[in-house]
Short mmCIF file of N, CA, C and O in Angstrom, two decimals:
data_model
loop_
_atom_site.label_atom_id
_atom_site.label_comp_id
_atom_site.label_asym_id
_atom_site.label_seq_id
_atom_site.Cartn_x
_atom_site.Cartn_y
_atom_site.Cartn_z
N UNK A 1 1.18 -228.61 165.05
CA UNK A 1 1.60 -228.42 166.42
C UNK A 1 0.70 -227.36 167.05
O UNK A 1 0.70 -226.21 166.62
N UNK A 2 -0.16 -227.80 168.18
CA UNK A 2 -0.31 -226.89 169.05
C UNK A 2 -0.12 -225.89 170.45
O UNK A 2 -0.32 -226.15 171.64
N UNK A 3 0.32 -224.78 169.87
CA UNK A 3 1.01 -224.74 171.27
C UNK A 3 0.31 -223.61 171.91
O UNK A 3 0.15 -222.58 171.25
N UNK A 4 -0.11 -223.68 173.10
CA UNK A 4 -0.66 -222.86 173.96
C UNK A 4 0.20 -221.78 174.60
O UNK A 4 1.43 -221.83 174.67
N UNK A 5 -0.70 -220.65 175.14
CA UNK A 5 -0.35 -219.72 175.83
C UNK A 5 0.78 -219.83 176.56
O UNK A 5 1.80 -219.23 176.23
N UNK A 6 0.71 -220.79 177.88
CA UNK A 6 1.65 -220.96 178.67
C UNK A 6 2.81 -221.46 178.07
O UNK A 6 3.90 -221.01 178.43
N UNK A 7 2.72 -222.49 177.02
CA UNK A 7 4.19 -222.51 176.49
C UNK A 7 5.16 -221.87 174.99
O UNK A 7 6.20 -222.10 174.37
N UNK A 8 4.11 -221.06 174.97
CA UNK A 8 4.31 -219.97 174.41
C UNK A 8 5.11 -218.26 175.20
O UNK A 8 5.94 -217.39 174.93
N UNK A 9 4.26 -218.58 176.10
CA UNK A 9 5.10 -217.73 177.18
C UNK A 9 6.78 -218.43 177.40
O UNK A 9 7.77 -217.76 177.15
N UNK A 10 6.86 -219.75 177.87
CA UNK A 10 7.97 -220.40 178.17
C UNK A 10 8.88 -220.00 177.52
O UNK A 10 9.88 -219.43 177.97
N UNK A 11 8.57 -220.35 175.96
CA UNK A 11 9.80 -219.78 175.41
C UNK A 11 10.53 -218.52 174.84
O UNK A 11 11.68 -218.30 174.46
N UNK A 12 9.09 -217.57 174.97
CA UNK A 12 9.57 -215.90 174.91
C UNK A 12 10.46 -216.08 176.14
O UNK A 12 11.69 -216.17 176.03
N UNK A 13 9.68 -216.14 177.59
CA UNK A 13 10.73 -215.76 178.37
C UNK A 13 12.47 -216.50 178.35
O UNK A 13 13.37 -216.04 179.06
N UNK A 14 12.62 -217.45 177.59
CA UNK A 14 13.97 -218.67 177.12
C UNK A 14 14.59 -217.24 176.32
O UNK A 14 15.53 -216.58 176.77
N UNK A 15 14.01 -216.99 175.33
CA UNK A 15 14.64 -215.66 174.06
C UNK A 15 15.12 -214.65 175.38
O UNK A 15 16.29 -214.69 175.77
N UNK A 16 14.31 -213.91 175.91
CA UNK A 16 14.43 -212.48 176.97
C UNK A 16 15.69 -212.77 178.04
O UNK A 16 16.38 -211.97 178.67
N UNK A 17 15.71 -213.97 178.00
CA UNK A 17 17.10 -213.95 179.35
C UNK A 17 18.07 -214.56 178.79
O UNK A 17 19.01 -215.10 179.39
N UNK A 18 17.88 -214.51 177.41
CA UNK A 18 19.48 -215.21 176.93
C UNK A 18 20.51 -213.48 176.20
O UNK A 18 20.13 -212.61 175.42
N UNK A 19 21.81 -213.65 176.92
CA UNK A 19 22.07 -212.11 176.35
C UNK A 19 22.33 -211.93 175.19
O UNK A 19 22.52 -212.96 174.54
N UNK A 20 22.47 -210.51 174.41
CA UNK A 20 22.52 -210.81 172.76
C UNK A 20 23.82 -211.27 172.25
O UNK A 20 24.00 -212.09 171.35
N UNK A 21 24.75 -210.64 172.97
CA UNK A 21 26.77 -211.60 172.69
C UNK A 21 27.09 -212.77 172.71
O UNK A 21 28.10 -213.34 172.29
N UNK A 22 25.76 -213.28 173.47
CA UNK A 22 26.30 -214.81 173.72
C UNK A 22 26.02 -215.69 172.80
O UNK A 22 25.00 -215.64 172.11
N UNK A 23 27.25 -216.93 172.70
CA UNK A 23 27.29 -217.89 171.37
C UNK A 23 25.82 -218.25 171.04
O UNK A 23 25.46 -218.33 169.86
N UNK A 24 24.89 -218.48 172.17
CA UNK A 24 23.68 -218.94 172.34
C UNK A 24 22.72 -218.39 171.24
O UNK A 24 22.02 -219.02 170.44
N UNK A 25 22.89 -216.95 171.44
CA UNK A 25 22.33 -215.67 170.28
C UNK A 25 22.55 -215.83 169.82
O UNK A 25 21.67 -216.35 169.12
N UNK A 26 23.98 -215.82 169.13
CA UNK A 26 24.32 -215.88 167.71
C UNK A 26 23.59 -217.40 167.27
O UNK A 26 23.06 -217.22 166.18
N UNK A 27 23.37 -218.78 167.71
CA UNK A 27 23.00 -219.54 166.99
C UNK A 27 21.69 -219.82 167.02
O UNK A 27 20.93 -220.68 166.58
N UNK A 28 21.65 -218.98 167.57
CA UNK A 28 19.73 -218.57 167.42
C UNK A 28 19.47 -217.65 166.51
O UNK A 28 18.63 -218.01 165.68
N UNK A 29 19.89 -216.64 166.37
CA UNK A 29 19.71 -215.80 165.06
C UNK A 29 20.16 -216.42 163.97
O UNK A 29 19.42 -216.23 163.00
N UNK A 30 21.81 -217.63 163.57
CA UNK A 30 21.47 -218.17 162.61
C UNK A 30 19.96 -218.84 162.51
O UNK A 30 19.12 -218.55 161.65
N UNK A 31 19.81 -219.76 163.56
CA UNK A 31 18.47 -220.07 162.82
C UNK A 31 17.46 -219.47 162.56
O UNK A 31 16.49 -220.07 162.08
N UNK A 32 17.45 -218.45 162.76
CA UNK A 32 15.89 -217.52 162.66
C UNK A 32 16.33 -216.81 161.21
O UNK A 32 15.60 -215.95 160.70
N UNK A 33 17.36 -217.17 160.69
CA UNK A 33 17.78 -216.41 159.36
C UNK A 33 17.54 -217.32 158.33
O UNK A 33 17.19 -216.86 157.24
N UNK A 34 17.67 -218.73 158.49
CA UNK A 34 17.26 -219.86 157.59
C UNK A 34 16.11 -220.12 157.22
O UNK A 34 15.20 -219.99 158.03
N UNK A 35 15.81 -220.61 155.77
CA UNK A 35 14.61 -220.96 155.75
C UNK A 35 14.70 -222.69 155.08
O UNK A 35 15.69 -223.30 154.67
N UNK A 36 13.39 -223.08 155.15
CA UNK A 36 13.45 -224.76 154.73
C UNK A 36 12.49 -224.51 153.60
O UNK A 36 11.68 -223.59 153.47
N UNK A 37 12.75 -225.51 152.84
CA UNK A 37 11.75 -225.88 151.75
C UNK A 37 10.21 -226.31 152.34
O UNK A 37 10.05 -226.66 153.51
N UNK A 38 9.20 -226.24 151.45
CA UNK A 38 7.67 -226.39 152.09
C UNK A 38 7.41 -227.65 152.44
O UNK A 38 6.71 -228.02 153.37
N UNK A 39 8.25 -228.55 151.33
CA UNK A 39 7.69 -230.00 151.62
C UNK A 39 9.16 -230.52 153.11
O UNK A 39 9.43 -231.71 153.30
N UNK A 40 9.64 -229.75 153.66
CA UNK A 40 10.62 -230.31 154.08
C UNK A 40 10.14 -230.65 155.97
O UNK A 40 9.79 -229.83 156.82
N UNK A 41 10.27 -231.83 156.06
CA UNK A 41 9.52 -232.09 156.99
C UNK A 41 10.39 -232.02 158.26
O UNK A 41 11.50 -232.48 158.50
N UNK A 42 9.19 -231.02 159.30
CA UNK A 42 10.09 -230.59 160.78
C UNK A 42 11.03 -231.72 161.68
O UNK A 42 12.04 -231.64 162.37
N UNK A 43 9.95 -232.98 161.19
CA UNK A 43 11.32 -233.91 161.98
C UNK A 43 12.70 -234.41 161.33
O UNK A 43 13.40 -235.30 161.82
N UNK A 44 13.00 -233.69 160.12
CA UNK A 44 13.79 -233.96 159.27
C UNK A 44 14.88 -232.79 160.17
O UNK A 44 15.92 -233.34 160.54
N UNK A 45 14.78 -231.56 160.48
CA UNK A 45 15.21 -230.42 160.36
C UNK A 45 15.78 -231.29 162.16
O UNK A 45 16.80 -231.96 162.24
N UNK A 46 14.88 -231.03 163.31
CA UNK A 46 14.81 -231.74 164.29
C UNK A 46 15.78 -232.75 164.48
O UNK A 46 16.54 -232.71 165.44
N UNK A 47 15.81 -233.65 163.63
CA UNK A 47 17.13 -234.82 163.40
C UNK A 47 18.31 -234.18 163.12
O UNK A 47 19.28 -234.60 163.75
N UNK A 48 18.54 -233.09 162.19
CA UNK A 48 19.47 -232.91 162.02
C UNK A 48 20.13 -232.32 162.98
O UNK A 48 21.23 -232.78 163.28
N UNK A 49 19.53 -231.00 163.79
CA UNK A 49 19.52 -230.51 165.09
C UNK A 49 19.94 -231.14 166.45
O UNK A 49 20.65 -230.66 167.34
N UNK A 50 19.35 -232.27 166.39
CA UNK A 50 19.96 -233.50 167.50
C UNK A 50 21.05 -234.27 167.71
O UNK A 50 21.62 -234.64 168.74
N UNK A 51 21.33 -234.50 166.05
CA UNK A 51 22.59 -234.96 165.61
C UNK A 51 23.76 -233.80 166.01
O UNK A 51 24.95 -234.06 166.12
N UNK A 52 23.29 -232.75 166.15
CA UNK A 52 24.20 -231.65 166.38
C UNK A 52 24.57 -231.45 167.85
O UNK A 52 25.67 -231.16 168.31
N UNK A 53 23.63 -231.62 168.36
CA UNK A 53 23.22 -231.90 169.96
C UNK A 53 24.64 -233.17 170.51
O UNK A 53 25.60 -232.92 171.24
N UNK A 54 24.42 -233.95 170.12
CA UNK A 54 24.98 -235.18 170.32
C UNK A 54 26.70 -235.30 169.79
O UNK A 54 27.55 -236.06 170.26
N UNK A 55 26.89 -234.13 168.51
CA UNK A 55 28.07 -234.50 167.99
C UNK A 55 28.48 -232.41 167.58
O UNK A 55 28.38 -231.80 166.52
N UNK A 56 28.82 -232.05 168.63
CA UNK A 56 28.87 -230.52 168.70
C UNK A 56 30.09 -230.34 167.52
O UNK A 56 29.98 -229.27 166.91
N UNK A 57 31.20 -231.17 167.10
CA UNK A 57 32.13 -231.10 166.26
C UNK A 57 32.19 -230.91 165.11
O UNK A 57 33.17 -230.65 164.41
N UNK A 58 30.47 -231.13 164.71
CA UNK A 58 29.86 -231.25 163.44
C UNK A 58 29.12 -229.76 163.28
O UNK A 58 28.17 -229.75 162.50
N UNK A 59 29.42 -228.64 163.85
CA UNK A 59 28.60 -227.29 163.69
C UNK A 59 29.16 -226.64 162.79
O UNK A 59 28.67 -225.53 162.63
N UNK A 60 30.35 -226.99 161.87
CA UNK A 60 30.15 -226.58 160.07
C UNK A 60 29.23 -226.91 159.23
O UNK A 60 28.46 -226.28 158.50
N UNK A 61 29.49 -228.22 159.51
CA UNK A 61 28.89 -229.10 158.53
C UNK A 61 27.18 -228.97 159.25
O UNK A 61 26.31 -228.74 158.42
N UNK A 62 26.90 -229.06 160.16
CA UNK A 62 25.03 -228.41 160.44
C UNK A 62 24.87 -227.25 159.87
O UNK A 62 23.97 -227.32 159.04
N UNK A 63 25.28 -226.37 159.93
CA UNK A 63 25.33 -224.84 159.39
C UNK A 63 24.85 -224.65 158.12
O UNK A 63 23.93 -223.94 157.72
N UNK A 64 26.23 -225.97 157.04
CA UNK A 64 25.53 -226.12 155.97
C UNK A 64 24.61 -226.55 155.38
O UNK A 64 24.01 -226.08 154.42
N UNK A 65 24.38 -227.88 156.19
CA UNK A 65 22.90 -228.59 156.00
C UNK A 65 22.07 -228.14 155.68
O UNK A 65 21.53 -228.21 154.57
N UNK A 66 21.65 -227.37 156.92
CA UNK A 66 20.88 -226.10 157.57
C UNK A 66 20.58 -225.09 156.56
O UNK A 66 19.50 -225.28 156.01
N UNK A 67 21.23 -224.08 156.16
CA UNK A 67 21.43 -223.27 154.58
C UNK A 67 21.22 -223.83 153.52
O UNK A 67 20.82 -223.17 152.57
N UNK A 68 21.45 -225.30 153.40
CA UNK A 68 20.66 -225.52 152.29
C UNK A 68 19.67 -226.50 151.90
O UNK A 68 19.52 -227.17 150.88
N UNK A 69 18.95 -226.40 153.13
CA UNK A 69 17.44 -226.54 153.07
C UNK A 69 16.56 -226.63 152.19
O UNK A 69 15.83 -227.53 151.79
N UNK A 70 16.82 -224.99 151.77
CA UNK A 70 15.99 -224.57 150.91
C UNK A 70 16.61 -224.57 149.32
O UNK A 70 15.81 -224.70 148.40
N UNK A 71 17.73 -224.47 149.10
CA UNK A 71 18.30 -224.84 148.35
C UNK A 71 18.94 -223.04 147.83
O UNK A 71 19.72 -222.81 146.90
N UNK A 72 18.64 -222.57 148.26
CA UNK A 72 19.18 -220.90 148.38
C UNK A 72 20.04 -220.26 149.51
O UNK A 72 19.39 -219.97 150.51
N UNK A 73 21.19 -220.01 149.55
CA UNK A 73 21.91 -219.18 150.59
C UNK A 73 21.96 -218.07 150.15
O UNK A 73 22.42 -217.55 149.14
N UNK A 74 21.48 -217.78 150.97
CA UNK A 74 20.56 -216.27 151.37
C UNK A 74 21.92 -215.20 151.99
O UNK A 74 22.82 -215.85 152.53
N UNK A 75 22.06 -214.04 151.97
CA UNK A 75 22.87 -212.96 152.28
C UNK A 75 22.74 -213.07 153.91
O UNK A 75 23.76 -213.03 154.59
N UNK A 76 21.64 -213.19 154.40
CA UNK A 76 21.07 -213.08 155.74
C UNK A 76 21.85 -214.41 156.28
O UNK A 76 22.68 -214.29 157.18
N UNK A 77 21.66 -215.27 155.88
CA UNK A 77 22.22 -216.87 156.69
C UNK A 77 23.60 -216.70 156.59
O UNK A 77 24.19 -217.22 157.54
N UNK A 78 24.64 -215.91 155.39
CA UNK A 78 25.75 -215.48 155.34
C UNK A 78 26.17 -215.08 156.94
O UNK A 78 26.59 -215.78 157.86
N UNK A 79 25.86 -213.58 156.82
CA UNK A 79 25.57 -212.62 157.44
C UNK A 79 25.39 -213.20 159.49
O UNK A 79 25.87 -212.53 160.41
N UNK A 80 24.93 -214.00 159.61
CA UNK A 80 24.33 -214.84 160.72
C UNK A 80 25.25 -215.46 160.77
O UNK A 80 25.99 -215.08 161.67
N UNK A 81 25.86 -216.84 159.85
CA UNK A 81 27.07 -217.74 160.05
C UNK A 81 28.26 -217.16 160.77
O UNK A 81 28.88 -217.54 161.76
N UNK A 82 28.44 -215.72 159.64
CA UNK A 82 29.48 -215.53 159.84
C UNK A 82 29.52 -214.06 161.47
O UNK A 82 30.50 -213.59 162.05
N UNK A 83 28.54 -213.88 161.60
CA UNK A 83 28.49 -213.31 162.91
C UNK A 83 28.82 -214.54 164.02
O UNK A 83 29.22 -214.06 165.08
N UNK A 84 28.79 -215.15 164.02
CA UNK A 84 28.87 -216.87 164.98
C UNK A 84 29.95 -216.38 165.26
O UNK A 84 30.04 -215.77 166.32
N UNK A 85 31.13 -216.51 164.34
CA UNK A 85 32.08 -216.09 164.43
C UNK A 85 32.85 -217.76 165.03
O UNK A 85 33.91 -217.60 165.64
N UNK A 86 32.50 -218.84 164.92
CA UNK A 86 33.41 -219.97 164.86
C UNK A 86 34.70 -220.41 164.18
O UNK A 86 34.86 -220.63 162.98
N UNK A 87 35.49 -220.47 165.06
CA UNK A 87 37.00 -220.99 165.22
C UNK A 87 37.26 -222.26 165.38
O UNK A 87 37.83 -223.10 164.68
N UNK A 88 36.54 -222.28 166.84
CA UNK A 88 36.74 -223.91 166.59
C UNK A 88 35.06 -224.33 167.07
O UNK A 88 34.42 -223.61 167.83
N UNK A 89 34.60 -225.43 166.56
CA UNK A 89 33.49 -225.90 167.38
C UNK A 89 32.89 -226.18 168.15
O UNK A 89 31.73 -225.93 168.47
N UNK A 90 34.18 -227.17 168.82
CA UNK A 90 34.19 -227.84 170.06
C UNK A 90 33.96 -226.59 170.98
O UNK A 90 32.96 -226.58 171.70
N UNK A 91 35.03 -225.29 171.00
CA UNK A 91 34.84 -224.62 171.94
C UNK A 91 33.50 -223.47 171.91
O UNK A 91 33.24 -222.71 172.85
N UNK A 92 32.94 -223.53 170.94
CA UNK A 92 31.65 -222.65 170.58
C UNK A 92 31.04 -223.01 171.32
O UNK A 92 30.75 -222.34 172.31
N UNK A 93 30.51 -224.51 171.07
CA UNK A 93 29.34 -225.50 171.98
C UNK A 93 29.70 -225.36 173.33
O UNK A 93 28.89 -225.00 174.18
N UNK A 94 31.02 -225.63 173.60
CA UNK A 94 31.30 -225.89 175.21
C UNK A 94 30.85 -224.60 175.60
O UNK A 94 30.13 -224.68 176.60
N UNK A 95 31.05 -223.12 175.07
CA UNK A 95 30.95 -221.96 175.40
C UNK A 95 29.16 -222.35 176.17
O UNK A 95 28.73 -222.41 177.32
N UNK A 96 28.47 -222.55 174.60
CA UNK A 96 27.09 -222.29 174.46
C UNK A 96 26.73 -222.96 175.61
O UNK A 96 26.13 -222.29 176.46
N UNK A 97 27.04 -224.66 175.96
CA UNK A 97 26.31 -224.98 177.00
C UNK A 97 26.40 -224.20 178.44
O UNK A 97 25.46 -224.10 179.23
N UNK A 98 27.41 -223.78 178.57
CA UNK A 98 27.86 -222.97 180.02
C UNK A 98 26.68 -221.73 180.04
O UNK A 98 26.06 -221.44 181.06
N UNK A 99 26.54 -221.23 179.08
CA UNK A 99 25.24 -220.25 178.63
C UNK A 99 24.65 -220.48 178.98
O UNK A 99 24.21 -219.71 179.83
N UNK A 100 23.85 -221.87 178.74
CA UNK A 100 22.77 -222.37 179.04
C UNK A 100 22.53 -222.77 180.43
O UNK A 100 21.39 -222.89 180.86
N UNK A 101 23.58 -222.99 181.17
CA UNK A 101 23.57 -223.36 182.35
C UNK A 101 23.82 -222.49 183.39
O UNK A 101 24.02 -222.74 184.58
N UNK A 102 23.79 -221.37 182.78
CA UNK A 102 23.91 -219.85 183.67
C UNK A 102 22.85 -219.31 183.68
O UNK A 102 22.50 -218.67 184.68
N UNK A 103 21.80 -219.46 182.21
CA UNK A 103 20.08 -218.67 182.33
C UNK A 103 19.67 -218.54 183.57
O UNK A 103 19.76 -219.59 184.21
N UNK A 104 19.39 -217.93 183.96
CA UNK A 104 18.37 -217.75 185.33
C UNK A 104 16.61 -217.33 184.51
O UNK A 104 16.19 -216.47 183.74
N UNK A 105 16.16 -218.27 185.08
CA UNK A 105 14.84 -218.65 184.07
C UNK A 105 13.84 -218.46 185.42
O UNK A 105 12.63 -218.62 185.32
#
């Protein structure tokens, strides 16, 4: 993948205006806490991500997917999950999209 300056900029500034409390953060720092196996291919990870997109009810069960990637759960992906702090799913996502639809970008 190549990605240039300008959309490289795009998505620093996406990180800088999202606030750190919001569900949004927290499931962004889970993912920045995960890691994947070497041979594990990005549109594999991507699919699973979409599927999540499409079926928000399923953000246990992505979580775990997700964690075990690599085939190691890590203290950090702990640590991240359980900062999420999910109750219920449905209302995490519903939270998150309203997030998303408040950015001022």
């Amino acid at each position: 993948m190549n990605l240039d300056k300008f959309v490289l900029a795009q998505y620093m500034a996406f990180l800088i205006s999202i606030p750190p409390e919001s569900n949004l953060a927290k499931l962004l720092a889970f993912c920045l806490s995960t890691k994947i196996r070497e041979n594990t291919p990005g549109t594999k990870i991507l699919d699973l991500t979409y599927e999540l997109m499409e079926n928000p009810s399923k953000l246990p069960y992505w979580t775990q997917d997700i964690m075990g990637q690599d085939l190691d759960y890590t203290t950090e992906e702990w640590k991240a999950l359980g900062e999420m702090g999910i109750t219920d799913a449905n209302e995490f996502m519903s939270t998150l999209w309203q997030e998303l639809q408040n950015l001022r970008l």
